[in-house]
Amino acid sequence: EAQVTQNPRYLITVTGKKLTVTCSQNMNHEYMSWYRQDPGLGLRQIYYSMNVEVTDKGDVPEGYKVSRKEKRNFPLILESPSPNQTSLYFCASSLGHSSSNEQFFGPGTRLTVL
Amino acid sequence: AQSVAQPEDQVNVAEGNPLTVKCTYSVSGNPYLFWYVQYPNRGLQFLLKYITGDNLVKGSYGFEAEFNKSQTSFHLKKPSALVSDSALYFCAVRDLRWGSASKIIFGSGTRLSIRP
């Protein structure tokens, strides 16, 4: 089944404790992206990747890192999480570089930083 | 800068009535426009998109949307609402200018509630 998977689905952590949220897609998509969803703000793009070893900042990259060493994986790293990073996070992927392609979303990761 | 506005936080419609969820956008170049739906505790699912051509595009679950360049709008519509259409709907835009084509901007979302 074609899908985007994220792990973990739920995470409660404390301020300053490094964490990684994994994202993997099995559709051979070039483009991958991370978003955070907050009430009243919709989805905001954190980072995106056009292909392996190519990443770029979205609109809210502060406090986050990403890497794209393999085509299928695009982990999101929070080196020192803070409470304002409590949010619902989504990974997404799409085929090719064309802007016309729709995205496929993972199920989401709900992160709470105490 | 590109932006997307969904002016209504919530839309309430009786089952069987037509529904409209509004979206307006602002981009410097030509836009690619998308609608996504989010059901509770799920990720977003693609509904439909406008790339070029016919201004009326049809998508999944009987939804359609009309691209209006002069009004910079891309409203989502359905002739007859179902209770199962109740969900959170997001409009999104990609600007075709070089260098910004990979950024995607989402609206704040509209919660659609269909009453039986």
PDB file of C-alpha atoms in Angstrom:
ATOM      1  CA  GLU A   1       0.000   0.000   0.000  1.00  0.00           C
ATOM      2  CA  ALA A   2       1.302   3.429  -0.989  1.00  0.00           C
ATOM      3  CA  GLN A   3       1.723   5.472   2.135  1.00  0.00           C
ATOM      4  CA  VAL A   4       3.631   7.966   4.234  1.00  0.00           C
ATOM      5  CA  THR A   5       4.441   6.754   7.722  1.00  0.00           C
ATOM      6  CA  GLN A   6       5.489   8.755  10.746  1.00  0.00           C
ATOM      7  CA  ASN A   7       6.829   7.663  14.099  1.00  0.00           C
ATOM      8  CA  PRO A   8       6.051   8.127  16.834  1.00  0.00           C
ATOM      9  CA  ARG A   9       2.382   9.081  16.569  1.00  0.00           C
ATOM     10  CA  TYR A  10       2.353  10.581  20.034  1.00  0.00           C
ATOM     11  CA  LEU A  11       5.231  11.959  22.082  1.00  0.00           C
ATOM     12  CA  ILE A  12       5.457  13.770  25.390  1.00  0.00           C
ATOM     13  CA  THR A  13       8.882  15.117  26.265  1.00  0.00           C
ATOM     14  CA  VAL A  14      10.581  17.776  28.340  1.00  0.00           C
ATOM     15  CA  THR A  15      12.270  20.993  27.357  1.00  0.00           C
ATOM     16  CA  GLY A  16      15.751  20.538  25.957  1.00  0.00           C
ATOM     17  CA  LYS A  17      15.658  16.799  25.349  1.00  0.00           C
ATOM     18  CA  LYS A  18      16.605  16.121  21.748  1.00  0.00           C
ATOM     19  CA  LEU A  19      14.111  14.158  19.704  1.00  0.00           C
ATOM     20  CA  THR A  20      13.624  12.876  16.182  1.00  0.00           C
ATOM     21  CA  VAL A  21      10.373  12.233  14.354  1.00  0.00           C
ATOM     22  CA  THR A  22      10.828   9.848  11.477  1.00  0.00           C
ATOM     23  CA  CYS A  23       9.045  10.028   8.136  1.00  0.00           C
ATOM     24  CA  SER A  24       9.179   7.441   5.402  1.00  0.00           C
ATOM     25  CA  GLN A  25       7.389   7.087   2.060  1.00  0.00           C
ATOM     26  CA  ASN A  26       7.243   4.055  -0.230  1.00  0.00           C
ATOM     27  CA  MET A  27       6.151   5.834  -3.422  1.00  0.00           C
ATOM     28  CA  ASN A  28       9.597   6.858  -4.699  1.00  0.00           C
ATOM     29  CA  HIS A  29       8.626  10.512  -4.367  1.00  0.00           C
ATOM     30  CA  GLU A  30      11.280  13.174  -4.855  1.00  0.00           C
ATOM     31  CA  TYR A  31       9.598  15.938  -2.891  1.00  0.00           C
ATOM     32  CA  MET A  32       9.074  15.704   0.878  1.00  0.00           C
ATOM     33  CA  SER A  33       7.984  18.268   3.406  1.00  0.00           C
ATOM     34  CA  TRP A  34       7.256  18.838   7.089  1.00  0.00           C
ATOM     35  CA  TYR A  35       4.394  20.919   8.445  1.00  0.00           C
ATOM     36  CA  ARG A  36       3.082  21.864  11.818  1.00  0.00           C
ATOM     37  CA  GLN A  37      -0.614  22.359  12.437  1.00  0.00           C
ATOM     38  CA  ASP A  38      -1.804  24.754  15.117  1.00  0.00           C
ATOM     39  CA  PRO A  39      -5.385  25.883  15.830  1.00  0.00           C
ATOM     40  CA  GLY A  40      -6.340  28.929  13.829  1.00  0.00           C
ATOM     41  CA  LEU A  41      -3.079  28.910  11.893  1.00  0.00           C
ATOM     42  CA  GLY A  42      -3.645  26.010   9.537  1.00  0.00           C
ATOM     43  CA  LEU A  43      -0.568  24.184   8.299  1.00  0.00           C
ATOM     44  CA  ARG A  44       2.766  25.953   8.164  1.00  0.00           C
ATOM     45  CA  GLN A  45       5.677  24.545   6.248  1.00  0.00           C
ATOM     46  CA  ILE A  46       8.808  23.895   8.305  1.00  0.00           C
ATOM     47  CA  TYR A  47      11.263  22.416   5.801  1.00  0.00           C
ATOM     48  CA  TYR A  48      11.058  20.764   2.441  1.00  0.00           C
ATOM     49  CA  SER A  49      13.310  18.662   0.258  1.00  0.00           C
ATOM     50  CA  MET A  50      13.338  18.515  -3.520  1.00  0.00           C
ATOM     51  CA  ASN A  51      15.506  15.394  -3.577  1.00  0.00           C
ATOM     52  CA  VAL A  52      18.284  13.536  -1.772  1.00  0.00           C
ATOM     53  CA  GLU A  53      20.706  15.941  -0.095  1.00  0.00           C
ATOM     54  CA  VAL A  54      18.594  18.947  -1.152  1.00  0.00           C
ATOM     55  CA  THR A  55      16.686  20.672   1.636  1.00  0.00           C
ATOM     56  CA  ASP A  56      15.369  24.184   2.147  1.00  0.00           C
ATOM     57  CA  LYS A  57      13.583  26.239   4.743  1.00  0.00           C
ATOM     58  CA  GLY A  58       9.859  26.728   4.763  1.00  0.00           C
ATOM     59  CA  ASP A  59       8.113  29.479   6.650  1.00  0.00           C
ATOM     60  CA  VAL A  60       8.803  28.352  10.232  1.00  0.00           C
ATOM     61  CA  PRO A  61      12.184  26.562  10.302  1.00  0.00           C
ATOM     62  CA  GLU A  62      13.503  27.964  13.601  1.00  0.00           C
ATOM     63  CA  GLY A  63      14.267  25.251  16.137  1.00  0.00           C
ATOM     64  CA  TYR A  64      14.118  22.408  13.620  1.00  0.00           C
ATOM     65  CA  LYS A  65      16.566  20.473  11.495  1.00  0.00           C
ATOM     66  CA  VAL A  66      16.044  17.936   8.728  1.00  0.00           C
ATOM     67  CA  SER A  67      18.146  15.619   6.633  1.00  0.00           C
ATOM     68  CA  ARG A  68      17.564  13.731   3.385  1.00  0.00           C
ATOM     69  CA  LYS A  69      20.201  11.052   3.070  1.00  0.00           C
ATOM     70  CA  GLU A  70      17.889   8.609   1.359  1.00  0.00           C
ATOM     71  CA  LYS A  71      15.017   9.256  -0.982  1.00  0.00           C
ATOM     72  CA  ARG A  72      12.420   7.524   1.173  1.00  0.00           C
ATOM     73  CA  ASN A  73      13.287   9.081   4.559  1.00  0.00           C
ATOM     74  CA  PHE A  74      13.005  12.640   5.800  1.00  0.00           C
ATOM     75  CA  PRO A  75      13.436  12.862   9.591  1.00  0.00           C
ATOM     76  CA  LEU A  76      12.579  15.978  11.579  1.00  0.00           C
ATOM     77  CA  ILE A  77      14.989  16.777  14.392  1.00  0.00           C
ATOM     78  CA  LEU A  78      14.370  19.011  17.380  1.00  0.00           C
ATOM     79  CA  GLU A  79      17.771  19.561  18.993  1.00  0.00           C
ATOM     80  CA  SER A  80      16.416  21.385  22.037  1.00  0.00           C
ATOM     81  CA  PRO A  81      12.622  21.312  22.097  1.00  0.00           C
ATOM     82  CA  SER A  82      10.722  24.107  23.766  1.00  0.00           C
ATOM     83  CA  PRO A  83       7.050  24.327  24.816  1.00  0.00           C
ATOM     84  CA  ASN A  84       6.196  26.510  21.805  1.00  0.00           C
ATOM     85  CA  GLN A  85       6.989  23.517  19.616  1.00  0.00           C
ATOM     86  CA  THR A  86       4.039  21.645  21.074  1.00  0.00           C
ATOM     87  CA  SER A  87       1.998  20.943  17.985  1.00  0.00           C
ATOM     88  CA  LEU A  88       0.664  18.403  15.518  1.00  0.00           C
ATOM     89  CA  TYR A  89       3.254  17.572  12.885  1.00  0.00           C
ATOM     90  CA  PHE A  90       2.678  16.184   9.412  1.00  0.00           C
ATOM     91  CA  CYS A  91       5.076  14.804   6.880  1.00  0.00           C
ATOM     92  CA  ALA A  92       4.081  14.817   3.216  1.00  0.00           C
ATOM     93  CA  SER A  93       5.510  13.719  -0.116  1.00  0.00           C
ATOM     94  CA  SER A  94       4.759  14.260  -3.777  1.00  0.00           C
ATOM     95  CA  LEU A  95       5.963  12.949  -7.091  1.00  0.00           C
ATOM     96  CA  GLY A  96       8.673  14.755  -9.000  1.00  0.00           C
ATOM     97  CA  HIS A  97       9.561  18.416  -8.869  1.00  0.00           C
ATOM     98  CA  SER A  98       6.454  19.713 -10.526  1.00  0.00           C
ATOM     99  CA  SER A  99       4.445  22.143  -8.493  1.00  0.00           C
ATOM    100  CA  SER A 100       1.286  20.666  -9.979  1.00  0.00           C
ATOM    101  CA  ASN A 101       1.545  17.414  -8.072  1.00  0.00           C
ATOM    102  CA  GLU A 102      -0.602  16.915  -5.013  1.00  0.00           C
ATOM    103  CA  GLN A 103       0.891  15.809  -1.733  1.00  0.00           C
ATOM    104  CA  PHE A 104       0.352  12.624   0.224  1.00  0.00           C
ATOM    105  CA  PHE A 105       0.287  13.123   3.983  1.00  0.00           C
ATOM    106  CA  GLY A 106       1.301  10.956   6.875  1.00  0.00           C
ATOM    107  CA  PRO A 107      -1.047  10.350   9.821  1.00  0.00           C
ATOM    108  CA  GLY A 108       0.545  13.003  12.014  1.00  0.00           C
ATOM    109  CA  THR A 109       2.643  13.137  15.186  1.00  0.00           C
ATOM    110  CA  ARG A 110       1.243  14.901  18.208  1.00  0.00           C
ATOM    111  CA  LEU A 111       4.127  16.371  20.192  1.00  0.00           C
ATOM    112  CA  THR A 112       3.859  17.845  23.678  1.00  0.00           C
ATOM    113  CA  VAL A 113       6.877  19.609  25.162  1.00  0.00           C
ATOM    114  CA  LEU A 114       6.614  20.219  28.907  1.00  0.00           C
TER     115      LEU A 114
ATOM    116  CA  ALA B   1       4.464  37.311  -0.618  1.00  0.00           C
ATOM    117  CA  GLN B   2       2.024  34.573  -1.363  1.00  0.00           C
ATOM    118  CA  SER B   3      -0.891  33.984   0.970  1.00  0.00           C
ATOM    119  CA  VAL B   4      -4.143  32.087   1.250  1.00  0.00           C
ATOM    120  CA  ALA B   5      -7.240  33.201   3.136  1.00  0.00           C
ATOM    121  CA  GLN B   6     -10.158  31.100   4.253  1.00  0.00           C
ATOM    122  CA  PRO B   7     -12.459  33.732   5.689  1.00  0.00           C
ATOM    123  CA  GLU B   8     -14.819  31.360   7.490  1.00  0.00           C
ATOM    124  CA  ASP B   9     -13.677  29.316  10.458  1.00  0.00           C
ATOM    125  CA  GLN B  10     -16.858  27.271  10.329  1.00  0.00           C
ATOM    126  CA  VAL B  11     -19.578  26.566   7.795  1.00  0.00           C
ATOM    127  CA  ASN B  12     -22.828  24.899   8.822  1.00  0.00           C
ATOM    128  CA  VAL B  13     -25.116  23.331   6.220  1.00  0.00           C
ATOM    129  CA  ALA B  14     -28.133  21.051   6.329  1.00  0.00           C
ATOM    130  CA  GLU B  15     -27.785  17.694   4.649  1.00  0.00           C
ATOM    131  CA  GLY B  16     -28.956  17.806   1.054  1.00  0.00           C
ATOM    132  CA  ASN B  17     -28.292  21.526   0.661  1.00  0.00           C
ATOM    133  CA  PRO B  18     -25.482  22.925  -1.480  1.00  0.00           C
ATOM    134  CA  LEU B  19     -22.293  23.929   0.276  1.00  0.00           C
ATOM    135  CA  THR B  20     -19.521  26.427  -0.429  1.00  0.00           C
ATOM    136  CA  VAL B  21     -16.210  26.772   1.366  1.00  0.00           C
ATOM    137  CA  LYS B  22     -14.414  29.962   0.410  1.00  0.00           C
ATOM    138  CA  CYS B  23     -10.764  30.483  -0.459  1.00  0.00           C
ATOM    139  CA  THR B  24      -8.949  33.530  -1.805  1.00  0.00           C
ATOM    140  CA  TYR B  25      -5.278  33.747  -2.629  1.00  0.00           C
ATOM    141  CA  SER B  26      -2.526  36.218  -3.337  1.00  0.00           C
ATOM    142  CA  VAL B  27       0.487  35.318  -5.456  1.00  0.00           C
ATOM    143  CA  SER B  28       2.761  37.247  -7.757  1.00  0.00           C
ATOM    144  CA  GLY B  29       2.744  34.708 -10.557  1.00  0.00           C
ATOM    145  CA  ASN B  30       0.276  32.122 -11.756  1.00  0.00           C
ATOM    146  CA  PRO B  31      -0.966  29.830  -9.001  1.00  0.00           C
ATOM    147  CA  TYR B  32      -1.448  26.157  -8.634  1.00  0.00           C
ATOM    148  CA  LEU B  33      -4.375  25.719  -6.236  1.00  0.00           C
ATOM    149  CA  PHE B  34      -5.358  22.739  -4.141  1.00  0.00           C
ATOM    150  CA  TRP B  35      -8.045  21.613  -1.727  1.00  0.00           C
ATOM    151  CA  TYR B  36      -7.406  19.052   0.988  1.00  0.00           C
ATOM    152  CA  VAL B  37      -9.717  17.508   3.571  1.00  0.00           C
ATOM    153  CA  GLN B  38      -8.818  16.354   7.072  1.00  0.00           C
ATOM    154  CA  TYR B  39     -11.018  13.915   8.968  1.00  0.00           C
ATOM    155  CA  PRO B  40     -10.618  13.595  12.759  1.00  0.00           C
ATOM    156  CA  ASN B  41      -7.305  12.059  13.833  1.00  0.00           C
ATOM    157  CA  ARG B  42      -6.185  11.652  10.229  1.00  0.00           C
ATOM    158  CA  GLY B  43      -3.716  13.265   7.881  1.00  0.00           C
ATOM    159  CA  LEU B  44      -4.818  15.474   5.018  1.00  0.00           C
ATOM    160  CA  GLN B  45      -6.249  13.940   1.882  1.00  0.00           C
ATOM    161  CA  PHE B  46      -6.147  15.509  -1.561  1.00  0.00           C
ATOM    162  CA  LEU B  47      -9.528  16.537  -3.008  1.00  0.00           C
ATOM    163  CA  LEU B  48      -8.830  18.458  -6.207  1.00  0.00           C
ATOM    164  CA  LYS B  49      -6.525  20.930  -7.890  1.00  0.00           C
ATOM    165  CA  TYR B  50      -6.453  23.671 -10.482  1.00  0.00           C
ATOM    166  CA  ILE B  51      -3.416  23.779 -12.735  1.00  0.00           C
ATOM    167  CA  THR B  52      -4.607  25.232 -16.014  1.00  0.00           C
ATOM    168  CA  GLY B  53      -7.495  25.000 -18.461  1.00  0.00           C
ATOM    169  CA  ASP B  54     -11.136  24.754 -17.458  1.00  0.00           C
ATOM    170  CA  ASN B  55     -11.910  26.992 -14.512  1.00  0.00           C
ATOM    171  CA  LEU B  56     -14.287  24.428 -13.023  1.00  0.00           C
ATOM    172  CA  VAL B  57     -12.451  21.414 -11.681  1.00  0.00           C
ATOM    173  CA  LYS B  58     -14.022  18.271 -10.323  1.00  0.00           C
ATOM    174  CA  GLY B  59     -12.564  16.147  -7.581  1.00  0.00           C
ATOM    175  CA  SER B  60     -13.197  13.359  -5.129  1.00  0.00           C
ATOM    176  CA  TYR B  61     -16.476  12.685  -3.270  1.00  0.00           C
ATOM    177  CA  GLY B  62     -18.522  14.902  -5.599  1.00  0.00           C
ATOM    178  CA  PHE B  63     -16.659  18.098  -4.770  1.00  0.00           C
ATOM    179  CA  GLU B  64     -15.793  20.737  -7.346  1.00  0.00           C
ATOM    180  CA  ALA B  65     -14.097  24.109  -7.265  1.00  0.00           C
ATOM    181  CA  GLU B  66     -14.153  27.151  -9.472  1.00  0.00           C
ATOM    182  CA  PHE B  67     -11.034  29.137 -10.248  1.00  0.00           C
ATOM    183  CA  ASN B  68     -11.748  32.841 -10.672  1.00  0.00           C
ATOM    184  CA  LYS B  69      -8.662  34.761 -11.686  1.00  0.00           C
ATOM    185  CA  SER B  70     -10.197  38.228 -11.495  1.00  0.00           C
ATOM    186  CA  GLN B  71     -11.421  37.638  -7.962  1.00  0.00           C
ATOM    187  CA  THR B  72      -8.382  35.536  -7.027  1.00  0.00           C
ATOM    188  CA  SER B  73     -10.688  32.915  -5.574  1.00  0.00           C
ATOM    189  CA  PHE B  74     -10.929  29.145  -5.592  1.00  0.00           C
ATOM    190  CA  HIS B  75     -14.127  28.255  -3.741  1.00  0.00           C
ATOM    191  CA  LEU B  76     -14.960  24.635  -2.986  1.00  0.00           C
ATOM    192  CA  LYS B  77     -18.508  23.533  -3.735  1.00  0.00           C
ATOM    193  CA  LYS B  78     -20.804  20.552  -3.620  1.00  0.00           C
ATOM    194  CA  PRO B  79     -24.393  20.501  -4.905  1.00  0.00           C
ATOM    195  CA  SER B  80     -25.794  18.295  -2.140  1.00  0.00           C
ATOM    196  CA  ALA B  81     -24.054  17.947   1.228  1.00  0.00           C
ATOM    197  CA  LEU B  82     -23.735  14.697   3.138  1.00  0.00           C
ATOM    198  CA  VAL B  83     -23.238  14.270   6.883  1.00  0.00           C
ATOM    199  CA  SER B  84     -20.045  12.380   6.026  1.00  0.00           C
ATOM    200  CA  ASP B  85     -18.660  15.580   4.444  1.00  0.00           C
ATOM    201  CA  SER B  86     -18.204  17.018   7.936  1.00  0.00           C
ATOM    202  CA  ALA B  87     -14.477  17.644   8.283  1.00  0.00           C
ATOM    203  CA  LEU B  88     -11.772  20.305   8.214  1.00  0.00           C
ATOM    204  CA  TYR B  89     -10.978  21.700   4.761  1.00  0.00           C
ATOM    205  CA  PHE B  90      -7.777  23.400   3.683  1.00  0.00           C
ATOM    206  CA  CYS B  91      -7.016  25.455   0.625  1.00  0.00           C
ATOM    207  CA  ALA B  92      -3.373  25.592  -0.512  1.00  0.00           C
ATOM    208  CA  VAL B  93      -1.401  27.478  -3.149  1.00  0.00           C
ATOM    209  CA  ARG B  94       1.925  27.070  -4.904  1.00  0.00           C
ATOM    210  CA  ASP B  95       3.382  30.073  -6.661  1.00  0.00           C
ATOM    211  CA  LEU B  96       4.933  29.341 -10.029  1.00  0.00           C
ATOM    212  CA  ARG B  97       7.701  31.891  -9.776  1.00  0.00           C
ATOM    213  CA  TRP B  98      11.104  30.273  -9.973  1.00  0.00           C
ATOM    214  CA  GLY B  99      12.608  29.659  -6.593  1.00  0.00           C
ATOM    215  CA  SER B 100       9.337  29.747  -4.748  1.00  0.00           C
ATOM    216  CA  ALA B 101       7.553  26.977  -6.577  1.00  0.00           C
ATOM    217  CA  SER B 102       8.428  24.447  -3.919  1.00  0.00           C
ATOM    218  CA  LYS B 103       6.971  26.416  -1.052  1.00  0.00           C
ATOM    219  CA  ILE B 104       3.386  25.627  -0.272  1.00  0.00           C
ATOM    220  CA  ILE B 105       1.081  27.940   1.638  1.00  0.00           C
ATOM    221  CA  PHE B 106      -2.021  26.630   3.374  1.00  0.00           C
ATOM    222  CA  GLY B 107      -5.051  28.522   4.554  1.00  0.00           C
ATOM    223  CA  SER B 108      -6.102  28.394   8.191  1.00  0.00           C
ATOM    224  CA  GLY B 109      -8.794  25.820   7.512  1.00  0.00           C
ATOM    225  CA  THR B 110     -12.602  25.798   7.521  1.00  0.00           C
ATOM    226  CA  ARG B 111     -14.572  23.382   9.624  1.00  0.00           C
ATOM    227  CA  LEU B 112     -17.551  22.102   7.682  1.00  0.00           C
ATOM    228  CA  SER B 113     -20.444  20.757   9.737  1.00  0.00           C
ATOM    229  CA  ILE B 114     -23.356  19.039   8.017  1.00  0.00           C
ATOM    230  CA  ARG B 115     -26.429  18.532  10.158  1.00  0.00           C
ATOM    231  CA  PRO B 116     -28.850  15.682   9.390  1.00  0.00           C
TER     232      PRO B 116
END
